[in-house]
DNA sequence: TGTACATCAGTGAACGCGCGTTCACTGATGTAC
DNA sequence: TGTACATCAGTGAACGCGCGTTCACTGATGTAC
């Protein structure tokens, strides 16, 4: 295989091997030794680059968020400007990612399996930023580079309660759909109905957000 | 410990030990041998009752669904009859379960880790039935013992498109919220805000469902 | 009521397995002078 | 341009570990007669 003693780009080769392995065998089959094997290197070599299994897995999860962010951006650019289209594009991209990288999707959200790395955190935040900006654009607010600013005290996310509500309702729905369908809970819905479901949900949720928006925001009169 | 050669109720003892172990150490620390140890029995004994690790894990997951069903029913009975209250009760109970039995919650939905057992399937279906009946009651339709009937061709769940839409929107939201918060993605929301979030979401989603209901059902005019 | 026997539940030693980690090493690379 | 040397990346053998599974076994239980 390799002609030189040094690999050249082992870190990337290990990440690629890990991606593949995770897809093929899931978390239970994910081992340092097998990643090293696939990268064509002795099983002690990865230590120099990732410290251990958790380090490698963390880096793979971070790449997962980066990929998800990329795909969300792509679909959002291609979609129409109205909230319904943007919402549909988001859920379609999110779900497609969960299907294609299902084990990645599962571990990406599991802090207990991963190291507490800055790369991971900022990759996850960037994904979340893309989601929040869908709502911000819709409300004519400026987009941001981060979902969360220090000055947004109390409420966590700036620009008031309604924005946060919309973001969370949207994200929860999209995530819940992706997760439940991924795990086979929607056995009664076939592939054709699936697209219609996503579209209808996008329509109804965007209606909800726009109606409440026009009516002045606060609907909570208790 | 035990004075007789036979345990007496080893199956249940193993399930209890497994529940505890799963909570303490998660899936990676879940082993047949440790379950046997905690049940005070040799490590080969569980074979007679569950066949192997997967069998035991499957039975534990089934009990998880049963527990979730019980808690949903309890909270729903205590709650008011309006959709907002019912919805809030559902999401509160669902989320509380996910927090308390987090590793159970994670594996319950993972068919790839579990055997294809009838007990598991019917326990999961019962949970789903409780969720669907929240919507059915609200629409003045009779409750059912199953979410899915054979005669509900095409659409999967009977009584038309709108019912299915409402069920899925509600379930996805609740599940997405529980899962994302469980995995620490809502770091910007503290415990106080959390209750308010759930309440607001319940209010807005029940509004959505009732408005669309009164307006005659179909809002999808494309 | 007693006896014989099949069945069932649990034992404990043994097996092979692949894992992560450690360690002394070696080949390649980069840099100071 | 050459040499010395530190640093870095990868090797391969060895270690201990706990796992799941298998197996011949034994003690308890239930049942037929």
CSV table of C-alpha atoms (C1' of nucleotides) in Angstrom, one decimal:
chain,number,residue,atom,x,y,z
A,1,UNK,CA,0.0,0.0,0.0
A,2,UNK,CA,1.9,2.9,1.4
A,3,UNK,CA,5.5,3.3,0.3
A,4,UNK,CA,6.7,5.7,2.9
A,5,UNK,CA,7.0,5.0,6.6
A,6,UNK,CA,4.8,8.0,7.4
A,7,UNK,CA,1.3,8.0,6.2
A,8,UNK,CA,1.0,11.6,5.1
A,9,UNK,CA,-2.5,12.3,6.2
A,10,UNK,CA,-3.4,9.7,8.7
A,11,UNK,CA,-5.8,11.9,10.7
A,12,UNK,CA,-8.1,12.4,7.7
A,13,UNK,CA,-7.7,8.7,6.7
A,14,UNK,CA,-8.8,7.7,10.2
A,15,UNK,CA,-11.8,10.0,10.1
A,16,UNK,CA,-12.9,8.6,6.7
A,17,UNK,CA,-12.4,5.0,7.9
A,18,UNK,CA,-14.3,5.8,11.0
A,19,UNK,CA,-17.2,7.3,9.0
A,20,UNK,CA,-17.4,4.2,7.0
A,21,UNK,CA,-17.1,1.9,9.9
A,22,UNK,CA,-19.8,3.7,11.9
A,23,UNK,CA,-22.2,3.4,8.9
A,24,UNK,CA,-21.4,-0.3,8.4
A,25,UNK,CA,-21.4,-1.6,12.0
A,26,UNK,CA,-22.7,1.1,14.2
A,27,UNK,CA,-21.4,2.1,17.5
A,28,UNK,CA,-20.9,-1.4,18.9
A,29,UNK,CA,-18.7,-2.2,16.0
A,30,UNK,CA,-16.7,1.0,16.2
A,31,UNK,CA,-13.2,0.3,17.5
A,32,UNK,CA,-9.9,2.0,17.3
A,33,UNK,CA,-8.2,-1.1,16.0
A,34,UNK,CA,-10.6,-1.5,13.1
A,35,UNK,CA,-10.3,2.1,12.1
A,36,UNK,CA,-6.5,1.7,12.1
A,37,UNK,CA,-6.8,-1.5,10.1
A,38,UNK,CA,-8.9,0.3,7.5
A,39,UNK,CA,-6.5,3.2,7.3
A,40,UNK,CA,-3.7,0.7,6.7
A,41,UNK,CA,-1.8,1.5,9.8
A,42,UNK,CA,-0.9,-0.3,13.0
A,43,UNK,CA,-3.5,-0.1,15.8
A,44,UNK,CA,-1.3,2.0,18.1
A,45,UNK,CA,-0.9,4.8,15.5
A,46,UNK,CA,-4.2,6.6,16.1
A,47,UNK,CA,-3.0,7.5,19.6
A,48,UNK,CA,-0.8,10.2,18.2
A,49,UNK,CA,-3.7,12.0,16.5
A,50,UNK,CA,-6.8,11.5,18.6
A,51,UNK,CA,-5.6,10.2,22.0
A,52,UNK,CA,-8.1,7.4,22.1
A,53,UNK,CA,-11.4,6.1,20.9
A,54,UNK,CA,-13.5,8.9,22.4
A,55,UNK,CA,-11.3,11.5,20.7
A,56,UNK,CA,-11.7,9.9,17.3
A,57,UNK,CA,-15.5,9.6,17.8
A,58,UNK,CA,-15.7,13.2,18.9
A,59,UNK,CA,-14.0,14.4,15.8
A,60,UNK,CA,-16.3,12.2,13.7
A,61,UNK,CA,-19.3,13.7,15.4
A,62,UNK,CA,-18.0,17.2,14.8
A,63,UNK,CA,-17.6,16.4,11.1
A,64,UNK,CA,-21.2,15.1,11.2
A,65,UNK,CA,-22.5,18.5,12.3
A,66,UNK,CA,-20.4,20.2,9.7
A,67,UNK,CA,-21.9,18.0,7.0
A,68,UNK,CA,-25.4,18.6,8.3
A,69,UNK,CA,-24.8,22.4,8.3
A,70,UNK,CA,-23.6,22.3,4.8
A,71,UNK,CA,-26.6,20.3,3.6
A,72,UNK,CA,-29.1,22.6,5.4
A,73,UNK,CA,-27.5,25.7,3.8
A,74,UNK,CA,-27.5,24.1,0.4
A,75,UNK,CA,-31.2,23.2,0.5
A,76,UNK,CA,-32.2,26.5,2.0
A,77,UNK,CA,-30.5,28.4,-0.8
A,78,UNK,CA,-32.3,26.3,-3.4
A,79,UNK,CA,-35.7,26.7,-1.7
A,80,UNK,CA,-38.2,29.6,-2.0
A,81,UNK,CA,-38.2,32.5,0.4
A,82,UNK,CA,-41.5,31.9,2.1
A,83,UNK,CA,-41.6,30.2,5.5
A,84,UNK,CA,-43.3,27.1,4.2
A,85,UNK,CA,-40.6,26.4,1.6
A,86,UNK,CA,-37.8,27.2,4.0
A,87,UNK,CA,-39.4,25.0,6.6
A,88,UNK,CA,-39.9,22.1,4.2
A,89,UNK,CA,-36.3,22.4,2.9
A,90,UNK,CA,-35.0,22.3,6.5
A,91,UNK,CA,-36.9,19.3,7.5
A,92,UNK,CA,-36.1,17.5,4.2
A,93,UNK,CA,-32.4,18.1,4.6
A,94,UNK,CA,-32.4,17.2,8.3
A,95,UNK,CA,-34.3,14.0,7.7
A,96,UNK,CA,-32.2,13.0,4.7
A,97,UNK,CA,-29.1,13.4,6.9
A,98,UNK,CA,-30.6,11.3,9.6
A,99,UNK,CA,-31.3,8.5,7.1
A,100,UNK,CA,-28.0,8.6,5.4
A,101,UNK,CA,-25.8,9.0,8.4
A,102,UNK,CA,-28.1,7.3,11.0
A,103,UNK,CA,-25.4,6.2,13.5
A,104,UNK,CA,-23.7,9.6,13.2
A,105,UNK,CA,-27.0,11.3,13.8
A,106,UNK,CA,-27.5,9.2,16.9
A,107,UNK,CA,-24.1,9.8,18.5
A,108,UNK,CA,-23.9,13.5,17.5
A,109,UNK,CA,-26.3,14.4,20.2
A,110,UNK,CA,-24.8,12.2,22.9
A,111,UNK,CA,-22.5,14.2,25.0
A,112,UNK,CA,-21.9,11.3,27.3
A,113,UNK,CA,-20.1,9.4,24.6
A,114,UNK,CA,-18.0,12.3,23.4
A,115,UNK,CA,-15.2,14.4,24.7
A,116,UNK,CA,-15.9,18.0,25.5
A,117,UNK,CA,-14.1,19.5,22.5
A,118,UNK,CA,-14.3,23.0,21.2
A,119,UNK,CA,-14.6,21.8,17.6
A,120,UNK,CA,-17.6,19.7,18.4
A,121,UNK,CA,-19.3,22.5,20.3
A,122,UNK,CA,-18.8,25.1,17.6
A,123,UNK,CA,-19.9,22.7,14.9
A,124,UNK,CA,-23.1,22.0,16.8
A,125,UNK,CA,-23.7,25.7,17.4
A,126,UNK,CA,-23.3,26.4,13.8
A,127,UNK,CA,-26.0,23.9,12.9
A,128,UNK,CA,-28.3,25.5,15.4
A,129,UNK,CA,-27.4,29.0,14.1
A,130,UNK,CA,-28.6,28.0,10.6
A,131,UNK,CA,-31.9,26.8,12.1
A,132,UNK,CA,-32.4,30.0,14.1
A,133,UNK,CA,-31.6,32.1,11.1
A,134,UNK,CA,-34.5,30.6,9.1
A,135,UNK,CA,-36.8,32.2,11.7
A,136,UNK,CA,-34.9,35.4,11.9
A,137,UNK,CA,-35.0,36.0,8.1
A,138,UNK,CA,-38.7,35.4,8.1
A,139,UNK,CA,-39.2,38.0,10.8
A,140,UNK,CA,-37.1,40.5,8.9
A,141,UNK,CA,-34.4,40.4,11.5
A,142,UNK,CA,-30.7,40.4,10.7
A,143,UNK,CA,-29.1,37.0,10.5
A,144,UNK,CA,-26.5,36.1,13.1
A,145,UNK,CA,-23.3,34.1,13.4
A,146,UNK,CA,-24.4,32.5,16.7
A,147,UNK,CA,-27.7,31.5,18.0
A,148,UNK,CA,-27.0,32.8,21.4
A,149,UNK,CA,-25.6,36.1,22.5
A,150,UNK,CA,-24.5,37.1,26.0
A,151,UNK,CA,-26.8,40.1,26.0
A,152,UNK,CA,-29.8,37.8,25.5
A,153,UNK,CA,-30.2,37.4,29.2
A,154,UNK,CA,-33.0,35.5,30.8
A,155,UNK,CA,-34.7,34.3,27.7
A,156,UNK,CA,-31.6,32.6,26.3
A,157,UNK,CA,-32.1,33.6,22.7
A,158,UNK,CA,-32.5,37.2,21.6
A,159,UNK,CA,-35.3,39.0,20.0
A,160,UNK,CA,-38.0,38.0,22.4
A,161,UNK,CA,-40.1,35.1,23.4
A,162,UNK,CA,-41.9,34.5,20.2
A,163,UNK,CA,-38.7,33.9,18.2
A,164,UNK,CA,-37.5,31.4,20.7
A,165,UNK,CA,-40.9,29.6,20.7
A,166,UNK,CA,-40.9,29.4,16.9
A,167,UNK,CA,-37.4,28.1,16.7
A,168,UNK,CA,-38.0,25.4,19.3
A,169,UNK,CA,-41.3,24.3,17.9
A,170,UNK,CA,-39.8,24.0,14.5
A,171,UNK,CA,-36.6,22.3,15.6
A,172,UNK,CA,-38.4,19.9,18.0
A,173,UNK,CA,-40.8,18.9,15.3
A,174,UNK,CA,-38.2,18.3,12.7
A,175,UNK,CA,-35.9,16.5,15.0
A,176,UNK,CA,-38.7,14.3,16.4
A,177,UNK,CA,-39.9,13.4,13.0
A,178,UNK,CA,-36.4,12.5,11.9
A,179,UNK,CA,-35.6,10.5,15.0
A,180,UNK,CA,-38.9,8.6,15.2
A,181,UNK,CA,-39.0,7.7,11.6
A,182,UNK,CA,-35.3,6.7,11.6
A,183,UNK,CA,-36.1,4.3,14.4
A,184,UNK,CA,-39.0,2.7,12.5
A,185,UNK,CA,-41.8,4.1,14.6
A,186,UNK,CA,-43.7,5.4,11.6
A,187,UNK,CA,-44.2,2.0,10.0
A,188,UNK,CA,-47.7,3.0,8.9
A,189,UNK,CA,-46.3,5.7,6.6
A,190,UNK,CA,-44.8,4.7,3.4
A,191,UNK,CA,-42.3,6.6,1.3
A,192,UNK,CA,-44.9,8.4,-0.8
A,193,UNK,CA,-46.9,9.6,2.2
A,194,UNK,CA,-43.7,10.6,3.9
A,195,UNK,CA,-43.1,13.5,1.5
A,196,UNK,CA,-46.7,14.6,1.8
A,197,UNK,CA,-46.5,14.4,5.6
A,198,UNK,CA,-43.4,16.7,5.7
A,199,UNK,CA,-45.1,19.1,3.4
A,200,UNK,CA,-48.3,19.3,5.3
A,201,UNK,CA,-46.5,19.7,8.6
A,202,UNK,CA,-44.4,22.5,7.1
A,203,UNK,CA,-47.5,24.2,5.9
A,204,UNK,CA,-49.4,24.0,9.1
A,205,UNK,CA,-46.5,25.0,11.3
A,206,UNK,CA,-45.5,28.0,9.1
A,207,UNK,CA,-49.2,29.0,9.1
A,208,UNK,CA,-49.1,28.8,12.9
A,209,UNK,CA,-46.1,31.0,13.1
A,210,UNK,CA,-47.3,33.6,10.6
A,211,UNK,CA,-50.8,33.9,12.1
A,212,UNK,CA,-49.4,34.4,15.6
A,213,UNK,CA,-46.9,36.8,14.2
A,214,UNK,CA,-49.5,39.0,12.5
A,215,UNK,CA,-51.8,38.9,15.5
A,216,UNK,CA,-49.1,40.7,17.4
A,217,UNK,CA,-47.1,37.9,18.9
A,218,UNK,CA,-48.3,36.9,22.3
A,219,UNK,CA,-51.1,34.3,22.3
A,220,UNK,CA,-50.6,33.2,25.8
A,221,UNK,CA,-53.3,34.9,27.7
A,222,UNK,CA,-53.3,33.0,31.0
B,1,UNK,CA,-28.6,-14.6,50.5
B,2,UNK,CA,-30.9,-17.1,48.9
B,3,UNK,CA,-31.5,-20.3,50.9
B,4,UNK,CA,-32.9,-22.5,48.2
B,5,UNK,CA,-31.1,-23.8,45.1
B,6,UNK,CA,-33.7,-22.3,42.9
B,7,UNK,CA,-34.1,-18.5,42.9
B,8,UNK,CA,-37.9,-18.4,42.8
B,9,UNK,CA,-38.3,-15.4,40.6
B,10,UNK,CA,-35.2,-15.0,38.7
B,11,UNK,CA,-36.7,-13.5,35.6
B,12,UNK,CA,-38.1,-10.5,37.5
B,13,UNK,CA,-34.9,-10.2,39.5
B,14,UNK,CA,-32.9,-10.0,36.3
B,15,UNK,CA,-35.2,-7.4,34.9
B,16,UNK,CA,-34.9,-5.3,38.0
B,17,UNK,CA,-31.1,-5.7,38.1
B,18,UNK,CA,-31.0,-4.7,34.4
B,19,UNK,CA,-33.1,-1.6,34.9
B,20,UNK,CA,-30.8,-0.5,37.6
B,21,UNK,CA,-27.6,-1.3,35.7
B,22,UNK,CA,-28.9,0.5,32.6
B,23,UNK,CA,-29.5,3.6,34.7
B,24,UNK,CA,-26.1,3.4,36.4
B,25,UNK,CA,-23.8,2.6,33.5
B,26,UNK,CA,-25.8,2.9,30.3
B,27,UNK,CA,-25.7,0.6,27.4
B,28,UNK,CA,-21.9,0.2,27.3
B,29,UNK,CA,-21.9,-1.1,30.9
B,30,UNK,CA,-24.9,-3.4,30.4
B,31,UNK,CA,-23.7,-7.0,30.4
B,32,UNK,CA,-25.4,-10.3,31.1
B,33,UNK,CA,-22.7,-11.2,33.7
B,34,UNK,CA,-23.3,-8.0,35.7
B,35,UNK,CA,-27.0,-8.5,35.7
B,36,UNK,CA,-26.6,-12.1,36.9
B,37,UNK,CA,-24.1,-10.8,39.6
B,38,UNK,CA,-26.7,-8.3,40.9
B,39,UNK,CA,-29.4,-10.9,40.9
B,40,UNK,CA,-27.1,-13.1,43.0
B,41,UNK,CA,-26.9,-15.9,40.5
B,42,UNK,CA,-24.2,-17.5,38.4
B,43,UNK,CA,-23.7,-15.8,35.0
B,44,UNK,CA,-24.9,-18.7,33.0
B,45,UNK,CA,-28.3,-18.7,34.7
B,46,UNK,CA,-30.0,-16.0,32.7
B,47,UNK,CA,-29.8,-18.1,29.6
B,48,UNK,CA,-32.7,-20.2,30.7
B,49,UNK,CA,-35.0,-17.1,30.9
B,50,UNK,CA,-33.9,-14.7,28.2
B,51,UNK,CA,-31.7,-16.6,25.8
B,52,UNK,CA,-29.0,-14.0,25.8
B,53,UNK,CA,-28.2,-10.3,26.3
B,54,UNK,CA,-30.4,-9.1,23.5
B,55,UNK,CA,-33.4,-11.0,24.9
B,56,UNK,CA,-32.9,-9.5,28.3
B,57,UNK,CA,-32.5,-6.0,26.8
B,58,UNK,CA,-35.6,-6.5,24.7
B,59,UNK,CA,-37.7,-7.4,27.8
B,60,UNK,CA,-36.4,-4.4,29.6
B,61,UNK,CA,-37.3,-2.1,26.7
B,62,UNK,CA,-40.8,-3.6,26.7
B,63,UNK,CA,-41.2,-2.8,30.4
B,64,UNK,CA,-40.0,0.7,29.6
B,65,UNK,CA,-42.9,1.2,27.2
B,66,UNK,CA,-45.3,-0.2,29.7
B,67,UNK,CA,-44.0,2.2,32.3
B,68,UNK,CA,-44.3,5.1,29.9
B,69,UNK,CA,-47.8,4.1,29.0
B,70,UNK,CA,-48.8,3.9,32.7
B,71,UNK,CA,-47.4,7.4,33.4
B,72,UNK,CA,-49.0,8.9,30.4
B,73,UNK,CA,-52.4,7.5,31.4
B,74,UNK,CA,-52.0,8.7,35.0
B,75,UNK,CA,-51.1,12.3,34.0
B,76,UNK,CA,-53.8,12.4,31.4
B,77,UNK,CA,-56.5,11.4,33.9
B,78,UNK,CA,-55.3,14.1,36.3
B,79,UNK,CA,-55.3,16.8,33.7
B,80,UNK,CA,-58.2,18.9,32.4
B,81,UNK,CA,-60.2,17.8,29.4
B,82,UNK,CA,-59.3,20.6,27.0
B,83,UNK,CA,-56.6,19.9,24.4
B,84,UNK,CA,-54.2,22.3,25.9
B,85,UNK,CA,-54.2,20.6,29.2
B,86,UNK,CA,-54.1,17.1,27.7
B,87,UNK,CA,-51.2,18.1,25.4
B,88,UNK,CA,-49.3,19.6,28.3
B,89,UNK,CA,-49.9,16.5,30.5
B,90,UNK,CA,-48.6,14.3,27.7
B,91,UNK,CA,-45.5,16.2,27.0
B,92,UNK,CA,-44.7,16.6,30.7
B,93,UNK,CA,-45.1,12.9,31.4
B,94,UNK,CA,-43.1,12.0,28.2
B,95,UNK,CA,-40.3,14.3,29.1
B,96,UNK,CA,-40.2,13.2,32.7
B,97,UNK,CA,-39.9,9.6,31.6
B,98,UNK,CA,-37.0,10.5,29.3
B,99,UNK,CA,-35.2,12.3,32.1
B,100,UNK,CA,-35.7,9.6,34.6
B,101,UNK,CA,-35.1,6.6,32.4
B,102,UNK,CA,-32.8,8.2,29.9
B,103,UNK,CA,-30.9,5.1,28.7
B,104,UNK,CA,-34.2,3.1,28.6
B,105,UNK,CA,-35.7,5.9,26.5
B,106,UNK,CA,-32.7,5.8,24.1
B,107,UNK,CA,-32.8,2.0,23.5
B,108,UNK,CA,-36.6,1.6,23.5
B,109,UNK,CA,-36.7,3.1,20.0
B,110,UNK,CA,-33.8,1.2,18.7
B,111,UNK,CA,-35.0,-1.9,16.9
B,112,UNK,CA,-31.5,-2.7,15.7
B,113,UNK,CA,-30.4,-3.5,19.3
B,114,UNK,CA,-33.5,-5.5,20.2
B,115,UNK,CA,-35.0,-8.8,19.3
B,116,UNK,CA,-38.2,-8.7,17.3
B,117,UNK,CA,-40.5,-9.7,20.2
B,118,UNK,CA,-44.3,-9.6,20.3
B,119,UNK,CA,-44.2,-8.2,23.9
B,120,UNK,CA,-42.1,-5.3,22.8
B,121,UNK,CA,-44.2,-4.6,19.7
B,122,UNK,CA,-47.5,-4.6,21.6
B,123,UNK,CA,-46.0,-2.5,24.5
B,124,UNK,CA,-44.9,0.1,22.0
B,125,UNK,CA,-48.2,0.0,20.2
B,126,UNK,CA,-50.0,0.6,23.4
B,127,UNK,CA,-48.0,3.7,24.1
B,128,UNK,CA,-48.8,5.0,20.7
B,129,UNK,CA,-52.4,4.2,21.2
B,130,UNK,CA,-52.6,6.4,24.2
B,131,UNK,CA,-51.1,9.3,22.2
B,132,UNK,CA,-53.6,8.8,19.4
B,133,UNK,CA,-56.5,8.7,21.7
B,134,UNK,CA,-55.7,12.1,23.1
B,135,UNK,CA,-56.5,13.5,19.6
B,136,UNK,CA,-59.5,11.1,19.1
B,137,UNK,CA,-61.1,12.2,22.3
B,138,UNK,CA,-60.7,15.8,21.3
B,139,UNK,CA,-62.4,15.3,18.1
B,140,UNK,CA,-65.3,13.5,19.7
B,141,UNK,CA,-64.3,10.2,18.1
B,142,UNK,CA,-64.4,6.9,20.0
B,143,UNK,CA,-61.2,5.8,21.6
B,144,UNK,CA,-59.5,2.7,20.3
B,145,UNK,CA,-57.5,-0.2,21.6
B,146,UNK,CA,-55.0,0.1,18.7
B,147,UNK,CA,-53.7,3.1,16.8
B,148,UNK,CA,-53.8,1.2,13.5
B,149,UNK,CA,-56.6,-0.8,12.0
B,150,UNK,CA,-56.5,-2.9,8.9
B,151,UNK,CA,-59.4,-1.1,7.4
B,152,UNK,CA,-57.5,2.2,7.5
B,153,UNK,CA,-56.0,1.6,4.1
B,154,UNK,CA,-53.8,4.1,2.4
B,155,UNK,CA,-53.6,6.7,5.1
B,156,UNK,CA,-52.4,4.3,7.7
B,157,UNK,CA,-54.4,5.7,10.6
B,158,UNK,CA,-58.1,5.9,10.4
B,159,UNK,CA,-60.5,8.9,10.5
B,160,UNK,CA,-58.8,10.9,7.8
B,161,UNK,CA,-55.9,12.9,7.1
B,162,UNK,CA,-56.3,15.6,9.7
B,163,UNK,CA,-56.2,13.2,12.6
B,164,UNK,CA,-53.0,11.6,11.4
B,165,UNK,CA,-51.5,15.1,10.9
B,166,UNK,CA,-52.4,16.2,14.4
B,167,UNK,CA,-51.1,13.0,16.0
B,168,UNK,CA,-47.8,13.2,14.2
B,169,UNK,CA,-47.3,16.9,14.7
B,170,UNK,CA,-48.0,16.4,18.4
B,171,UNK,CA,-45.9,13.3,18.9
B,172,UNK,CA,-43.0,14.6,16.9
B,173,UNK,CA,-42.9,17.8,18.9
B,174,UNK,CA,-43.0,16.1,22.2
B,175,UNK,CA,-40.5,13.5,21.2
B,176,UNK,CA,-38.2,16.0,19.7
B,177,UNK,CA,-38.3,18.2,22.7
B,178,UNK,CA,-37.7,15.3,25.1
B,179,UNK,CA,-34.8,13.9,23.0
B,180,UNK,CA,-33.0,17.2,22.4
B,181,UNK,CA,-33.3,18.4,25.9
B,182,UNK,CA,-32.2,15.0,27.2
B,183,UNK,CA,-29.1,15.2,25.1
B,184,UNK,CA,-28.3,18.7,26.4
B,185,UNK,CA,-29.0,20.7,23.3
B,186,UNK,CA,-31.2,23.2,25.1
B,187,UNK,CA,-28.4,24.5,27.3
B,188,UNK,CA,-29.9,28.0,27.0
B,189,UNK,CA,-33.1,27.0,28.7
B,190,UNK,CA,-33.0,26.6,32.5
B,191,UNK,CA,-35.4,24.6,34.6
B,192,UNK,CA,-37.9,27.4,35.2
B,193,UNK,CA,-38.1,28.4,31.5
B,194,UNK,CA,-38.5,24.7,30.7
B,195,UNK,CA,-42.0,24.5,32.2
B,196,UNK,CA,-43.0,27.7,30.5
B,197,UNK,CA,-41.7,26.4,27.2
B,198,UNK,CA,-43.7,23.2,27.4
B,199,UNK,CA,-46.8,25.1,28.3
B,200,UNK,CA,-46.5,27.7,25.5
B,201,UNK,CA,-45.8,25.0,23.0
B,202,UNK,CA,-48.9,23.0,24.2
B,203,UNK,CA,-51.0,26.2,23.9
B,204,UNK,CA,-49.9,27.1,20.4
B,205,UNK,CA,-50.1,23.6,19.1
B,206,UNK,CA,-53.5,23.0,20.5
B,207,UNK,CA,-54.6,26.3,19.1
B,208,UNK,CA,-53.3,25.2,15.7
B,209,UNK,CA,-55.2,22.0,15.9
B,210,UNK,CA,-58.5,23.5,17.0
B,211,UNK,CA,-58.4,26.4,14.5
B,212,UNK,CA,-57.8,24.0,11.7
B,213,UNK,CA,-60.5,21.7,13.0
B,214,UNK,CA,-63.1,24.4,13.2
B,215,UNK,CA,-62.2,25.8,9.8
B,216,UNK,CA,-63.3,22.5,8.3
B,217,UNK,CA,-60.2,20.4,8.3
B,218,UNK,CA,-58.2,20.7,5.2
B,219,UNK,CA,-55.9,23.7,5.2
B,220,UNK,CA,-53.7,22.4,2.4
B,221,UNK,CA,-54.9,24.2,-0.7
B,222,UNK,CA,-52.0,23.6,-3.0
C,1,DT,C1',-49.0,-42.0,50.6
C,2,DG,C1',-44.9,-43.4,48.4
C,3,DT,C1',-41.9,-44.1,44.7
C,4,DA,C1',-39.7,-43.4,40.1
C,5,DC,C1',-38.5,-40.5,36.8
C,6,DA,C1',-38.6,-36.6,33.6
C,7,DT,C1',-38.0,-31.8,33.5
C,8,DC,C1',-36.4,-27.6,34.9
C,9,DA,C1',-33.3,-24.0,37.0
C,10,DG,C1',-28.9,-22.9,38.5
C,11,DT,C1',-23.5,-24.1,39.0
C,12,DG,C1',-18.8,-23.3,38.0
C,13,DA,C1',-14.9,-24.2,35.3
C,14,DA,C1',-13.2,-23.6,30.8
C,15,DC,C1',-12.9,-21.6,26.1
C,16,DG,C1',-11.7,-18.2,22.7
C,17,DC,C1',-12.2,-13.5,21.5
C,18,DG,C1',-11.1,-8.7,20.5
C,19,DC,C1',-10.5,-4.9,22.8
C,20,DG,C1',-7.6,-0.6,24.7
C,21,DT,C1',-3.3,0.4,26.5
C,22,DT,C1',1.6,0.3,27.2
C,23,DC,C1',6.3,0.1,25.8
C,24,DA,C1',10.8,0.0,23.7
C,25,DC,C1',11.8,0.6,19.1
C,26,DT,C1',12.7,2.7,14.5
C,27,DG,C1',12.3,5.3,10.3
C,28,DA,C1',11.4,9.9,8.5
C,29,DT,C1',11.4,14.8,8.8
C,30,DG,C1',12.7,19.4,10.1
C,31,DT,C1',15.8,22.7,11.8
C,32,DA,C1',20.0,24.9,13.9
C,33,DC,C1',24.4,26.0,12.9
D,1,DT,C1',25.8,22.3,1.3
D,2,DG,C1',26.5,19.3,5.0
D,3,DT,C1',26.1,17.5,9.5
D,4,DA,C1',24.1,16.7,14.1
D,5,DC,C1',20.3,16.2,16.6
D,6,DA,C1',15.6,16.7,18.4
D,7,DT,C1',11.1,15.7,17.4
D,8,DC,C1',7.5,13.4,15.4
D,9,DA,C1',4.8,9.4,13.4
D,10,DG,C1',4.2,4.7,13.0
D,11,DT,C1',5.6,-0.4,14.5
D,12,DG,C1',4.7,-4.8,16.6
D,13,DA,C1',4.9,-7.6,20.6
D,14,DA,C1',3.0,-8.0,25.0
D,15,DC,C1',-0.3,-7.3,28.8
D,16,DG,C1',-4.6,-7.9,31.3
D,17,DC,C1',-9.4,-7.5,31.0
D,18,DG,C1',-14.2,-8.8,30.9
D,19,DC,C1',-17.1,-10.5,27.9
D,20,DG,C1',-20.5,-14.2,25.8
D,21,DT,C1',-21.0,-19.0,25.2
D,22,DT,C1',-20.5,-23.9,26.0
D,23,DC,C1',-20.6,-28.0,28.8
D,24,DA,C1',-21.1,-31.6,32.0
D,25,DC,C1',-23.0,-31.4,36.3
D,26,DT,C1',-26.4,-31.2,40.3
D,27,DG,C1',-30.1,-29.9,43.2
D,28,DA,C1',-35.1,-29.1,43.3
D,29,DT,C1',-39.7,-29.6,41.6
D,30,DG,C1',-43.6,-31.7,39.6
D,31,DT,C1',-46.2,-35.6,38.0
D,32,DA,C1',-47.7,-40.3,36.8
D,33,DC,C1',-49.0,-44.4,38.7
